[in-house]
XYZ file of N, CA and C in Angstrom:
183
model
N -7.655 -10.875 -7.052
C -9.114 -11.318 -6.684
C -9.116 -10.475 -6.510
N -8.956 -9.180 -6.135
C -9.476 -7.752 -6.398
C -10.376 -6.683 -7.107
N -9.645 -7.293 -8.276
C -10.836 -6.618 -9.016
C -11.714 -7.332 -9.165
N -11.894 -8.996 -10.291
C -12.963 -9.363 -9.079
C -14.375 -8.810 -8.178
N -14.053 -8.822 -7.137
C -14.150 -8.441 -5.332
C -14.510 -7.099 -5.545
N -13.582 -6.232 -5.849
C -14.674 -4.221 -7.227
C -15.381 -4.689 -8.046
N -15.602 -5.469 -8.562
C -16.584 -5.784 -9.226
C -18.080 -5.972 -9.328
N -18.348 -7.013 -8.019
C -19.276 -7.059 -7.453
C -19.390 -6.808 -6.482
N -18.451 -6.028 -5.688
C -19.398 -5.572 -4.480
C -19.564 -3.783 -5.183
N -20.263 -3.184 -3.514
C -19.600 -1.918 -3.329
C -19.551 -1.389 -2.153
N -18.892 -1.938 -2.029
C -17.889 -1.028 -0.647
C -16.518 -1.117 -1.152
N -15.778 0.069 0.459
C -14.731 0.096 0.692
C -13.708 -0.841 0.317
N -13.054 -1.315 -0.153
C -11.347 -2.291 -1.015
C -11.043 -2.029 -0.392
N -9.968 -2.565 0.757
C -8.613 -2.336 1.325
C -7.741 -3.910 1.050
N -6.852 -3.182 -0.165
C -5.799 -5.159 -1.202
C -4.917 -4.397 -0.164
N -4.702 -6.148 0.122
C -3.457 -6.691 1.235
C -2.757 -7.584 1.179
N -1.411 -8.084 0.591
C -1.159 -9.128 0.592
C 0.270 -8.951 -0.311
N 1.649 -8.545 0.368
C 2.413 -8.538 -1.144
C 3.407 -7.143 -0.899
N 2.742 -6.667 -0.357
C 2.501 -4.389 -0.929
C 4.548 -5.104 -0.903
N 4.822 -4.836 -1.298
C 6.781 -4.842 -0.996
C 7.149 -3.539 -1.371
N 6.762 -2.790 -3.414
C 7.336 -1.564 -3.320
C 5.914 -0.373 -3.303
N 5.932 0.303 -3.930
C 5.219 1.582 -4.721
C 4.385 1.487 -5.432
N 5.233 0.299 -7.153
C 4.319 0.210 -7.746
C 3.261 -0.562 -7.404
N 4.212 -2.234 -6.508
C 2.372 -2.766 -5.810
C 1.356 -2.517 -5.247
N 1.620 -1.535 -4.146
C 0.326 -0.480 -3.737
C -0.800 0.234 -5.158
N 0.155 0.778 -6.291
C -0.669 0.775 -7.236
C -1.544 0.239 -7.841
N -0.597 -1.396 -8.466
C -2.054 -2.672 -8.995
C -2.808 -3.161 -7.906
N -2.799 -2.491 -7.109
C -4.169 -2.727 -6.211
C -4.708 -2.063 -6.227
N -4.581 -0.725 -5.960
C -5.288 0.729 -6.836
C -5.804 0.580 -7.721
N -4.888 0.322 -8.280
C -5.498 -0.258 -10.621
C -6.266 -1.070 -10.227
N -6.531 -1.596 -9.348
C -7.751 -3.237 -9.495
C -8.804 -3.244 -9.429
N -8.843 -1.983 -8.703
C -10.344 -1.087 -7.002
C -9.898 -0.623 -5.441
N -8.701 -1.477 -5.551
C -8.904 -0.938 -3.756
C -8.830 0.330 -3.484
N -9.736 -0.075 -2.465
C -9.775 1.793 -1.865
C -8.872 2.449 -0.797
N -8.221 1.478 -0.236
C -7.057 1.783 0.602
C -5.805 0.291 0.305
N -4.843 0.412 0.861
C -3.721 -0.398 0.956
C -3.840 -0.693 2.469
N -2.816 -2.215 2.754
C -2.607 -1.831 4.154
C -0.990 -2.705 3.050
N -0.192 -1.816 3.804
C 1.422 -2.643 3.781
C 2.611 -3.384 4.946
N 1.850 -4.942 4.517
C 2.521 -5.617 6.202
C 3.778 -6.595 6.060
N 3.778 -7.267 4.428
C 4.590 -7.706 4.219
C 6.055 -6.784 4.857
N 6.309 -5.752 3.836
C 7.660 -5.015 3.520
C 7.852 -4.665 5.346
N 6.880 -4.699 6.439
C 8.306 -4.236 7.682
C 8.542 -5.905 7.574
N 8.209 -6.601 7.310
C 8.789 -8.679 7.437
C 10.311 -8.106 7.419
N 10.663 -8.114 6.106
C 11.859 -7.721 5.750
C 12.584 -6.524 5.704
N 12.585 -5.497 5.288
C 12.269 -4.407 6.115
C 11.503 -3.160 7.285
N 12.304 -3.728 8.691
C 11.474 -3.577 10.290
C 11.064 -1.633 10.027
N 12.276 -1.534 9.748
C 11.671 0.383 9.034
C 11.794 0.739 7.717
N 11.091 0.106 6.861
C 10.584 0.541 6.256
C 9.515 2.096 6.326
N 8.861 2.203 7.096
C 7.685 2.735 8.021
C 8.280 4.181 8.424
N 9.486 3.686 9.404
C 9.317 4.817 9.920
C 10.448 5.824 9.254
N 11.317 5.057 8.693
C 11.861 5.695 7.287
C 12.064 6.447 6.128
N 10.411 5.952 5.355
C 9.503 6.726 4.826
C 8.336 7.628 5.359
N 8.429 7.887 6.683
C 7.526 8.788 7.512
C 8.470 10.159 8.122
N 9.281 10.083 8.016
C 11.246 10.228 8.184
C 10.446 11.643 7.095
N 11.064 10.931 6.017
C 11.102 11.582 4.515
C 10.529 12.609 4.538
N 8.984 11.970 4.449
C 8.033 11.885 4.538
C 7.650 13.347 4.979
N 7.471 13.900 5.818
C 7.368 14.363 6.977
C 8.663 16.087 6.756
N 10.092 15.581 6.524
C 11.552 16.196 6.434
C 10.947 17.543 4.948
N 10.431 16.477 4.236
C 10.153 16.973 2.828
C 8.702 18.250 2.629
N 7.565 17.854 3.599
C 6.232 18.421 3.572
C 5.637 18.523 5.316
N 7.088 18.498 5.793
C 6.773 19.042 6.859
C 6.084 19.504 7.645
């Protein structure tokens, strides 16, 4: 559905629903999303975002 919407409107689209991995997010971007909302992974791995940002800022400061 993201692809169909992206083809017919000219506003930023936020892809959401079922994003558990980077590959899921990339699929939304390839389908035309301007951004993604990460929520599903937090239900299954409640510390995922905290761990990701700890890792990210540990590397990139």
